[in-house]
XYZ file of C-alpha atoms in Angstrom:
730
model
C 83.265 31.642 330.896
C 81.174 34.297 331.687
C 83.473 34.371 335.239
C 86.791 34.687 333.464
C 85.130 38.119 331.518
C 84.245 39.495 334.442
C 87.698 39.054 335.967
C 89.189 40.563 332.999
C 86.998 43.481 333.309
C 87.698 44.248 337.218
C 91.819 44.245 335.751
C 91.080 46.622 333.256
C 88.794 48.641 335.124
C 90.591 48.442 337.830
C 94.469 49.556 336.413
C 96.054 45.951 337.374
C 97.340 45.248 333.957
C 100.920 45.913 333.678
C 100.897 46.817 330.209
C 97.831 49.757 330.217
C 99.695 51.341 333.321
C 103.331 50.360 333.078
C 103.325 53.036 336.698
C 100.996 50.408 338.748
C 103.242 47.636 337.698
C 105.518 47.223 341.330
C 108.492 45.269 338.733
C 108.446 47.517 336.260
C 111.996 50.098 335.656
C 111.168 53.051 337.593
C 111.842 55.142 334.796
C 109.175 53.170 332.397
C 106.928 54.129 335.983
C 107.343 57.609 335.758
C 107.279 57.949 331.745
C 103.853 55.999 331.502
C 102.626 58.216 334.494
C 103.818 61.826 333.199
C 101.633 61.121 330.080
C 97.947 60.013 331.747
C 98.576 63.464 334.195
C 96.477 66.685 333.574
C 98.627 69.730 333.433
C 96.715 70.782 336.960
C 97.380 66.988 338.972
C 101.727 67.732 338.090
C 101.364 71.107 339.396
C 99.489 68.884 343.218
C 102.817 66.737 343.072
C 104.963 69.921 343.368
C 104.102 71.663 346.667
C 102.493 70.496 350.213
C 98.980 69.530 350.497
C 99.437 69.736 354.592
C 102.542 70.172 356.667
C 104.701 66.677 356.325
C 103.019 65.726 352.324
C 102.647 66.601 349.576
C 100.136 65.432 347.085
C 99.463 62.340 344.968
C 97.432 61.420 341.961
C 94.586 59.678 343.361
C 92.793 59.291 340.404
C 95.318 57.441 338.953
C 95.974 55.617 342.562
C 99.146 56.958 342.844
C 100.537 57.905 346.470
C 101.222 61.079 348.370
C 104.235 61.275 349.652
C 104.415 61.383 353.804
C 108.126 63.346 355.478
C 108.646 63.806 358.859
C 111.995 65.438 360.571
C 114.751 63.899 361.437
C 117.692 62.478 361.954
C 117.981 61.227 365.101
C 114.314 59.522 364.637
C 111.155 59.772 363.689
C 109.524 63.597 364.952
C 106.187 62.673 366.825
C 102.908 63.259 364.963
C 101.637 66.675 363.686
C 98.543 67.778 363.291
C 98.170 67.991 359.994
C 98.068 71.731 359.579
C 99.302 72.997 362.647
C 102.646 72.857 364.017
C 100.596 71.838 367.409
C 101.302 67.505 368.850
C 98.572 65.199 367.512
C 98.962 63.291 370.908
C 98.939 60.121 369.100
C 99.866 57.125 371.548
C 101.815 55.441 369.363
C 104.332 57.986 367.977
C 106.787 57.640 370.653
C 110.373 56.307 369.052
C 113.675 55.277 369.505
C 116.499 59.115 369.725
C 119.512 57.629 368.101
C 122.335 59.346 369.169
C 123.003 62.951 367.586
C 125.102 63.186 363.932
C 127.997 64.862 365.708
C 128.003 61.516 368.010
C 127.825 59.032 364.490
C 131.213 61.102 363.200
C 132.967 60.418 365.926
C 132.889 57.019 365.386
C 134.727 56.828 363.046
C 132.996 53.371 361.971
C 131.418 52.936 358.523
C 129.280 50.227 359.453
C 127.704 51.651 362.924
C 126.751 54.794 360.046
C 125.695 52.035 357.831
C 123.615 50.475 360.786
C 122.032 53.956 361.622
C 120.501 54.407 358.386
C 119.069 50.583 358.591
C 117.587 50.894 362.165
C 116.380 54.423 361.933
C 114.527 54.045 358.209
C 113.005 50.981 359.387
C 110.922 53.683 362.507
C 110.279 56.196 359.448
C 108.321 53.258 357.427
C 106.846 52.065 360.610
C 105.088 55.583 360.982
C 104.163 55.335 356.959
C 106.973 58.216 356.310
C 108.508 58.051 352.769
C 110.888 60.768 352.679
C 113.407 61.083 356.641
C 114.364 65.102 356.689
C 118.200 64.316 357.500
C 120.604 63.546 357.840
C 122.203 66.890 357.500
C 126.036 67.170 356.024
C 127.371 71.387 356.599
C 129.900 71.985 357.496
C 131.167 73.170 360.868
C 132.532 76.398 359.996
C 132.084 78.086 363.457
C 131.902 76.241 366.731
C 128.697 78.770 367.879
C 126.757 76.788 365.098
C 123.373 76.057 367.131
C 122.681 73.112 364.457
C 126.035 71.750 364.406
C 124.802 68.796 366.639
C 122.639 67.889 363.856
C 125.928 67.503 361.270
C 129.092 65.061 361.479
C 131.441 67.935 361.431
C 134.163 70.124 359.929
C 135.735 67.563 357.484
C 133.783 67.404 354.527
C 135.726 63.423 353.583
C 135.493 62.693 356.765
C 130.758 63.387 356.901
C 130.838 62.546 353.282
C 132.425 59.135 353.977
C 130.208 58.766 357.489
C 127.262 59.882 355.379
C 127.212 57.316 352.769
C 126.177 53.750 354.498
C 123.805 55.551 356.541
C 122.236 57.010 353.007
C 122.978 53.474 351.612
C 121.053 51.340 353.764
C 118.656 53.749 355.045
C 117.546 54.235 351.210
C 117.793 49.985 351.029
C 114.401 49.734 353.079
C 112.822 52.175 350.896
C 112.561 55.817 352.721
C 114.342 58.361 351.124
C 116.806 60.535 352.403
C 116.674 64.195 352.408
C 120.043 65.137 352.065
C 120.839 69.147 354.230
C 121.056 71.867 354.367
C 121.829 71.800 350.946
C 124.239 74.573 350.990
C 126.386 76.408 353.086
C 123.827 77.099 355.956
C 126.318 77.207 358.542
C 125.165 79.875 360.698
C 121.709 80.206 362.359
C 121.637 83.305 362.849
C 120.140 85.307 359.991
C 119.384 81.690 358.255
C 116.309 83.313 356.781
C 118.214 85.853 355.173
C 122.251 85.539 354.806
C 124.187 85.887 351.401
C 127.325 84.077 351.636
C 130.064 85.203 349.531
C 132.912 82.866 349.573
C 135.342 81.160 347.178
C 135.138 78.592 344.147
C 137.617 77.200 345.530
C 135.932 76.971 349.436
C 132.641 76.749 347.931
C 134.058 72.900 346.072
C 136.211 71.710 347.830
C 135.231 71.784 351.446
C 131.170 73.025 351.531
C 130.150 71.041 348.768
C 132.069 68.369 348.717
C 130.269 66.000 351.640
C 126.954 66.422 349.356
C 128.751 65.840 346.062
C 130.431 61.919 347.640
C 126.648 61.630 348.790
C 125.115 62.054 345.883
C 127.842 60.195 343.491
C 128.424 57.434 345.737
C 125.261 57.149 347.282
C 122.901 58.234 344.992
C 120.618 59.627 347.409
C 116.938 60.582 346.533
C 116.036 63.869 347.921
C 118.146 67.225 348.980
C 116.378 69.816 350.968
C 117.775 73.349 350.175
C 118.817 75.784 352.809
C 117.402 79.029 353.692
C 119.495 81.406 352.741
C 121.567 83.104 349.964
C 124.701 83.087 347.487
C 125.145 84.959 344.865
C 122.343 86.803 346.006
C 119.506 83.955 345.382
C 118.075 81.823 347.679
C 119.423 77.993 347.857
C 116.109 76.780 347.028
C 115.447 77.700 343.818
C 118.553 78.953 342.784
C 119.466 78.097 338.810
C 123.124 77.737 339.162
C 123.635 75.629 342.124
C 120.267 73.353 341.712
C 119.800 73.136 337.212
C 123.643 73.591 337.358
C 125.917 72.495 339.846
C 123.412 69.650 341.931
C 121.432 68.160 338.198
C 123.415 69.027 335.270
C 127.550 68.639 336.277
C 126.927 66.069 339.083
C 123.927 64.934 337.152
C 121.702 63.722 340.134
C 117.799 62.610 339.290
C 116.509 63.062 342.627
C 114.178 65.535 343.827
C 114.878 69.427 345.439
C 112.433 69.841 348.807
C 112.642 73.538 349.586
C 113.619 74.160 353.391
C 109.710 75.098 355.037
C 109.335 78.684 354.266
C 112.324 78.523 352.340
C 110.713 79.537 348.956
C 110.178 83.799 347.817
C 109.366 84.061 343.967
C 107.243 82.103 341.508
C 109.599 82.277 338.728
C 112.195 81.692 340.688
C 110.378 78.466 341.823
C 109.590 77.883 338.505
C 112.967 78.554 336.535
C 115.306 78.031 339.426
C 115.778 73.873 339.757
C 112.662 73.252 343.075
C 110.809 70.404 343.068
C 108.312 70.360 345.583
C 107.790 73.120 347.682
C 107.110 72.949 351.574
C 106.280 74.888 354.618
C 105.274 78.289 352.978
C 103.595 80.930 354.989
C 100.512 79.686 356.706
C 99.524 76.419 358.355
C 97.414 76.283 354.986
C 93.674 76.589 356.660
C 91.741 79.096 355.352
C 89.931 79.772 357.801
C 93.159 80.975 359.402
C 94.352 82.408 356.455
C 93.417 83.444 353.091
C 96.508 81.691 351.427
C 96.511 78.280 351.385
C 98.329 75.268 349.748
C 97.322 76.171 346.164
C 98.420 80.269 346.561
C 102.355 78.239 347.136
C 104.462 79.853 344.698
C 104.397 76.068 342.466
C 100.710 76.303 342.820
C 98.319 78.231 341.015
C 101.050 80.897 340.194
C 103.171 78.629 338.427
C 99.962 76.684 336.566
C 99.232 80.503 335.317
C 102.468 80.612 333.733
C 102.222 77.614 332.435
C 99.359 78.498 330.945
C 100.236 81.299 329.578
C 103.615 79.919 328.109
C 105.718 82.245 330.000
C 107.177 78.899 331.475
C 108.050 76.030 328.858
C 106.109 72.454 329.502
C 109.319 71.214 329.718
C 110.079 72.418 332.891
C 107.002 71.731 334.504
C 107.225 67.446 333.282
C 110.837 67.190 334.665
C 109.951 68.737 337.636
C 106.784 65.890 338.109
C 109.550 63.390 336.730
C 111.814 63.795 339.557
C 108.712 63.923 342.249
C 107.079 60.700 340.344
C 110.567 58.934 340.785
C 110.515 59.497 344.540
C 107.373 58.297 344.628
C 107.597 55.033 342.604
C 111.768 54.992 345.263
C 109.605 54.858 348.290
C 105.818 55.405 348.883
C 104.864 52.790 346.036
C 108.402 50.685 346.133
C 107.218 46.756 346.631
C 110.550 46.662 348.554
C 110.098 49.165 351.080
C 110.030 46.829 354.166
C 107.084 47.302 357.035
C 109.923 48.732 359.553
C 109.519 48.253 363.316
C 109.835 50.690 366.135
C 111.459 50.489 369.684
C 112.545 47.194 368.769
C 115.517 45.429 371.646
C 118.126 46.155 368.169
C 116.898 49.708 367.891
C 118.052 50.283 371.074
C 120.960 48.426 370.867
C 122.123 50.333 367.542
C 121.923 53.682 370.157
C 124.137 52.125 372.277
C 126.849 50.480 369.879
C 127.320 54.050 368.399
C 126.913 56.192 371.604
C 129.655 53.559 373.124
C 131.886 54.472 370.141
C 130.764 58.120 369.816
C 132.159 59.244 372.762
C 135.606 60.327 373.305
C 137.765 60.406 376.251
C 139.568 63.843 376.228
C 141.898 63.846 379.163
C 142.782 60.771 382.019
C 145.222 61.969 384.955
C 146.467 58.944 386.705
C 144.317 56.558 384.643
C 141.157 57.779 387.043
C 138.918 56.178 384.531
C 137.869 53.306 383.805
C 136.278 53.574 387.226
C 136.269 49.210 387.430
C 135.022 47.273 390.598
C 138.280 46.916 391.600
C 138.894 50.358 391.425
C 135.901 51.819 392.316
C 135.795 49.957 395.760
C 138.332 52.517 397.364
C 134.942 54.597 396.997
C 132.199 55.498 400.132
C 130.629 58.323 398.314
C 130.790 59.097 394.665
C 128.871 62.473 393.956
C 126.776 63.015 390.826
C 126.387 67.030 390.255
C 125.387 68.617 387.042
C 121.223 68.973 385.206
C 122.813 67.394 382.498
C 122.878 64.111 384.570
C 118.910 64.045 384.729
C 117.855 65.980 381.887
C 116.442 64.642 378.398
C 118.763 65.366 375.956
C 115.443 64.450 373.224
C 113.461 67.728 374.158
C 114.238 70.570 372.289
C 117.055 71.781 369.502
C 113.554 72.676 367.119
C 112.866 70.425 364.167
C 115.427 67.346 365.724
C 113.115 67.138 369.042
C 112.034 63.922 369.598
C 109.184 62.156 371.583
C 110.702 58.644 373.028
C 109.348 55.886 374.125
C 111.436 55.637 377.376
C 115.638 57.724 378.102
C 118.171 55.754 380.018
C 119.959 59.091 382.299
C 123.128 59.384 383.719
C 122.173 59.364 386.533
C 119.812 56.903 386.752
C 123.010 54.499 385.185
C 124.986 54.993 387.644
C 123.148 54.646 390.301
C 122.419 50.767 388.813
C 125.772 50.354 388.518
C 127.288 51.517 391.204
C 123.945 51.501 394.254
C 124.365 52.908 397.483
C 128.038 54.789 396.591
C 125.667 57.208 394.341
C 124.968 61.084 395.632
C 123.903 63.767 393.424
C 123.474 67.849 393.765
C 122.297 69.299 390.242
C 124.453 71.986 390.741
C 123.134 74.412 388.271
C 119.792 74.620 385.933
C 118.689 76.112 382.564
C 114.856 76.501 381.774
C 112.763 75.143 379.441
C 114.171 73.229 376.651
C 111.235 75.096 374.292
C 112.020 76.655 370.336
C 112.717 80.583 369.647
C 112.237 81.069 373.272
C 114.601 81.624 376.522
C 113.460 80.809 380.537
C 114.623 84.053 382.677
C 116.775 82.062 385.444
C 116.379 83.112 388.990
C 119.932 83.915 390.366
C 118.743 83.230 392.987
C 118.172 79.427 392.817
C 120.984 79.116 390.980
C 122.945 80.209 394.108
C 121.336 78.342 396.295
C 121.688 74.801 393.791
C 125.664 75.741 393.720
C 126.013 76.024 397.188
C 124.522 72.418 397.579
C 126.963 71.173 395.084
C 130.153 72.994 396.771
C 128.453 71.693 400.657
C 127.990 68.202 398.856
C 131.822 67.691 397.773
C 133.114 68.259 401.093
C 132.451 64.570 401.950
C 132.739 62.651 398.798
C 136.145 60.812 396.951
C 135.037 61.328 394.220
C 132.861 63.880 391.878
C 131.402 62.698 388.428
C 130.135 66.427 387.023
C 127.838 65.371 384.174
C 126.636 68.687 382.080
C 127.963 70.512 379.323
C 125.027 72.146 376.443
C 121.754 71.579 376.158
C 118.851 72.045 372.558
C 117.826 75.367 374.179
C 117.304 77.980 372.316
C 120.727 79.558 371.492
C 122.469 76.251 373.142
C 122.322 73.424 370.458
C 118.936 74.478 368.814
C 117.923 75.801 365.332
C 117.247 79.516 364.444
C 119.448 81.073 366.744
C 123.618 80.337 367.616
C 125.409 80.669 370.665
C 126.419 83.417 372.206
C 129.571 82.254 374.320
C 132.121 80.008 373.558
C 132.289 79.113 377.161
C 129.564 77.059 379.187
C 126.195 77.968 380.178
C 124.419 78.649 383.138
C 127.851 79.343 385.261
C 129.418 75.846 384.852
C 133.214 76.978 384.549
C 132.830 78.607 387.578
C 130.862 75.725 389.345
C 133.727 73.073 388.343
C 136.786 74.905 388.880
C 135.022 75.545 392.620
C 134.394 71.597 392.729
C 137.743 70.955 391.689
C 139.651 73.208 394.789
C 137.130 70.779 397.253
C 137.768 67.166 395.420
C 140.930 66.805 393.529
C 139.231 63.440 391.881
C 136.509 65.144 389.731
C 136.085 64.008 386.134
C 133.996 66.192 384.111
C 131.201 64.864 381.172
C 130.433 67.311 378.664
C 127.029 66.488 376.809
C 126.948 69.274 372.959
C 127.017 69.348 369.526
C 129.775 72.070 369.750
C 133.278 72.757 371.049
C 133.217 74.819 374.274
C 136.705 76.916 376.376
C 138.069 74.558 379.472
C 139.303 77.325 381.495
C 139.225 75.034 384.821
C 140.942 71.920 382.645
C 144.652 71.401 384.446
C 142.612 71.244 387.280
C 140.106 68.066 387.151
C 141.598 64.410 386.327
C 139.466 63.313 383.273
C 137.163 64.427 380.715
C 134.790 63.217 378.359
C 133.001 64.558 375.839
C 129.535 62.474 374.721
C 127.527 64.189 371.864
C 123.933 63.480 372.401
C 123.389 59.503 372.829
C 119.488 59.265 372.962
C 117.771 56.945 374.519
C 119.726 55.206 375.062
C 122.788 58.257 376.956
C 122.842 56.523 380.481
C 123.579 53.571 379.440
C 126.020 53.961 376.557
C 128.412 56.699 379.492
C 128.080 54.546 381.805
C 129.640 51.000 380.311
C 132.302 53.762 379.041
C 133.165 54.682 382.537
C 132.674 51.510 383.867
C 135.314 50.131 381.406
C 132.605 47.948 380.237
C 133.841 49.274 377.102
C 136.890 51.045 376.034
C 136.247 54.777 374.446
C 137.266 54.785 370.658
C 135.743 57.973 369.918
C 138.029 60.376 368.151
C 137.244 64.460 367.527
C 135.019 65.468 364.276
C 136.300 69.297 365.232
C 138.935 71.307 367.036
C 138.586 72.295 369.949
C 140.625 75.621 370.687
C 141.948 77.298 373.708
C 139.688 79.950 372.954
C 137.611 81.450 370.584
C 139.770 83.762 369.237
C 141.893 80.445 367.777
C 139.294 79.546 365.399
C 140.158 80.913 361.734
C 137.160 83.378 360.594
C 136.964 85.708 363.701
C 139.622 87.888 363.237
C 138.864 89.127 359.878
C 135.484 90.180 362.883
C 132.142 90.883 361.720
C 131.837 90.450 358.067
C 133.306 87.321 358.064
C 130.572 86.379 360.978
C 127.988 86.710 361.622
C 127.736 88.606 358.970
C 127.061 92.775 357.810
C 123.441 94.233 356.624
C 122.688 90.236 355.855
C 126.481 89.821 353.100
C 129.117 86.980 355.457
C 132.166 86.668 353.882
C 134.234 82.788 354.429
C 137.315 84.746 354.468
C 139.142 82.318 355.690
C 138.771 80.299 352.608
C 139.504 77.009 352.423
C 141.355 76.859 355.778
C 138.660 75.720 357.861
C 138.647 73.372 360.937
C 142.602 71.987 361.511
C 143.627 72.891 358.107
C 144.202 76.548 360.031
C 144.877 75.205 363.147
C 148.013 72.824 361.705
C 148.963 75.191 359.014
C 149.167 78.141 360.873
C 150.530 76.569 364.130
C 148.320 77.053 366.010
C 147.844 74.698 369.247
C 144.319 73.570 369.811
C 143.183 72.899 373.782
C 142.297 69.304 371.279
C 143.246 69.158 368.041
C 140.769 67.166 365.125
C 140.883 63.703 364.914
C 141.629 63.061 368.861
C 140.595 60.486 371.325
C 141.768 58.850 374.126
C 141.639 55.137 375.055
C 142.087 52.944 378.178
C 144.986 51.228 376.009
C 147.796 51.694 373.877
C 147.941 51.045 370.236
C 151.727 51.097 368.121
C 151.977 51.516 364.598
C 154.043 50.068 362.007
C 156.319 51.498 359.290
C 153.361 52.690 356.629
C 153.427 52.129 353.011
C 151.921 53.360 350.387
C 151.656 51.994 346.598
C 149.990 54.229 343.852
C 148.425 51.330 341.188
C 146.471 53.123 338.787
C 144.272 55.258 339.483
C 144.521 55.147 343.223
C 147.070 55.387 346.086
C 147.392 52.269 348.811
C 147.807 52.973 352.530
C 148.794 49.976 355.053
C 149.700 50.091 358.110
C 149.839 47.421 360.629
C 148.291 48.065 364.044
C 149.076 46.837 367.136
C 147.231 46.600 370.597
C 150.208 46.648 373.277
C 148.310 48.028 376.185
C 146.047 45.279 378.856
C 143.020 45.804 377.834
C 140.612 44.524 374.425
C 140.411 48.054 372.307
C 139.564 49.947 368.511
C 141.765 52.065 367.251
C 140.930 54.898 364.621
C 144.322 55.136 361.643
C 144.082 57.955 359.850
C 145.798 59.286 356.568
C 146.622 63.023 356.015
C 148.113 64.188 352.734
C 150.461 66.950 351.995
C 150.637 67.906 348.560
C 153.553 69.598 346.150
C 154.317 72.778 346.664
C 151.713 75.158 344.119
C 151.156 78.509 342.945
C 147.455 78.395 345.158
C 148.055 77.798 349.181
C 147.221 74.304 350.366
C 146.780 73.147 353.830
C 149.937 71.601 355.235
C 147.602 68.727 355.863
C 144.433 67.062 354.611
C 142.280 64.261 355.386
C 141.885 62.255 352.570
C 141.149 58.439 354.210
C 140.530 56.588 357.206
C 140.328 53.393 358.751
C 139.114 51.983 361.706
C 140.914 48.550 363.242
C 138.190 45.709 364.654
C 138.278 45.186 368.671
C 141.625 44.050 369.017
C 142.451 41.597 371.963
C 146.019 42.554 373.806
C 148.556 42.320 371.773
C 146.419 41.348 368.823
C 147.196 43.134 365.712
C 145.810 44.273 362.485
C 146.966 46.002 359.190
C 144.501 48.517 357.546
C 144.529 48.899 353.766
C 143.400 52.436 352.916
C 142.757 53.263 348.885
C 142.609 56.914 347.850
C 141.321 57.319 344.279
C 142.805 59.669 342.585
C 139.930 62.035 342.286
C 139.946 62.578 345.608
C 143.718 64.069 345.617
C 142.299 66.582 342.604
C 142.542 70.131 343.751
C 139.937 73.008 342.592
C 141.639 75.266 339.723
C 139.850 77.919 340.187
C 141.431 80.062 336.385
C 139.976 76.858 334.823
C 137.118 76.078 336.799
C 137.857 72.284 336.988
C 139.835 69.873 339.387
C 143.892 69.425 338.826
C 145.826 66.567 339.987
C 149.153 68.230 340.696
C 152.652 66.041 340.014
C 155.314 65.503 342.164
C 155.750 64.257 345.671
C 152.749 63.250 348.107
C 153.698 63.095 351.525
C 151.374 60.286 353.267
C 151.121 60.824 357.172
C 149.204 58.355 359.672
C 148.195 58.949 362.853
C 145.841 59.167 365.604
C 144.654 62.486 364.848
C 145.884 64.802 363.169
C 148.695 66.329 365.141
C 149.712 62.963 366.295
C 151.579 61.495 362.930
C 152.998 57.921 364.262
C 154.967 57.580 360.122
C 155.141 59.297 356.894
C 155.547 57.334 353.675
C 156.278 59.548 350.148
C 155.567 58.351 346.172
C 155.472 60.629 343.207
C 152.369 60.786 341.030
C 152.799 61.219 337.549
C 150.206 62.412 335.321
């Protein structure tokens, strides 16, 4: 009797009884846990939930046993551990991880199953490191090929980006790790990112820039979203009432927590009333001994609490914010289904490699110089590899996406494993250190010496594999700065051209998150674009070059012949990068391929383009309208000699309407399984009627036009294999 009495007292004191403290009952519905916890908290405890307590954590409620939220940068892997209050590395010895391919690479796979595998694997590494929120993925639109952060995003088309991000989010959050979708919204350039005001039509805003975020909210129920630095309608997006409270929370019915970008909060009243829920990174490292400004001095700290106590902001505003944060805590840090996870497992390296292999895009293959299979490479006695990216770690640099890896497999090492003594190497050029917000001054003498060495070695080789492109240096693919030129940097164009004069058997392999000019294209036999491939870069690349894997990647962006062909360029500096902190999206909805296809501008390589080592034939597509959807079916047959995968893409041409519309818009896609020679697969792609709606600015809503729609099925936006029409009457 005495023993039972003591046990019951301990349970009550310890807060273990579900009826007394629902928030500690992991099996209770989340909304009950939120309501119960909120009712037990003081005003100050609610305030503490809403702002940082360190560089990458926000507070819980220790008195009630409610855990803090641990965040870290993604989305390509878990950032190395930093000190509690500074940007300095903590120098842990157990925080080396797998670097997964960039999101542009993932988008290039056009493979939803790989997106699901990516989200699962990367979230397992976040969970193992004790993280609750992964700061990513990103779905900002690649409006300009100069955007320093485009490699973190999923291309120029909102449908592709939205479809590819959904399985990533679903699988990550199934593991109890919240995705923090970023950067909401219009953070489409790094130049003046902290203060540029974006002027845009409502139609472009809704059809292009908000669309992938909306898909992630409605189809994946993303748990957290990060606000962007820039302004819209003169108000910072991290606390923009119309954007956050109006569109995101009211119109879309989103129930998650809005997290500021680090340092993106600028005003207490706007932060209080504008929809921000968690304020991170404001002003300082938080050490009061180094600054008079500490964490309680954040805009959503003491100043906000004062407004609440004075009645200038209703308690309901505070309760709503605190509820959203509590909901996030119960979904992640206090979620009994959250996985333990693992780090650097063989399964994760396999996922990394597979995404890299399917994301690599074969752009040119003259006279079938690729693949370099066993029978073919025997005719070469000396293969010269040229280029810094053959050995450079491309997991370093880039800003917040920089990763500390357990190991990186370089292209040169992988080539040596495959082709052994036939491989020689010349660096050819150098680019300096990958440092955030700093560009090394390069020595022209050293640059000339490296070039001369490569040209001399080229005279005695049978084949050149040039491995270059962009890197994650500042003003390349790196946050807080855009590229300064559409050309490849560090003299690569000139080097490639001179190498091609010496040896016609030359394959150019490039890394990078953006398109670029290719003035040497006609002089080289092959071109392969890799994006950033992560820890298994070498293995992924060499498996494709050698034919172990048949390339199946398709471009998620348009490669223009010259920079001036991009749609915004003709509008001058007002359209990019802006004048007096104002930028105008004057090309409206005609972003990327929408402009090239509609205005008959011939690209270097069109959106959706990618070659294979085999060939595919398309049957006649059929279209069937049933209820609230249209289904497009097409049979794809491998007519070549090796197994491969193909991506069928469906583009819609609308009936004529008052508003100008692109001649084609991507509305569906599907990737075949691996097809053996002669094997066929019938793909059925369903398009909900809502996906055919267009935004009506006058009515401020969505309408579906009546009339004849054309559904074009092709291998890319310009290579259409068949069409089918259907009448749509509402």
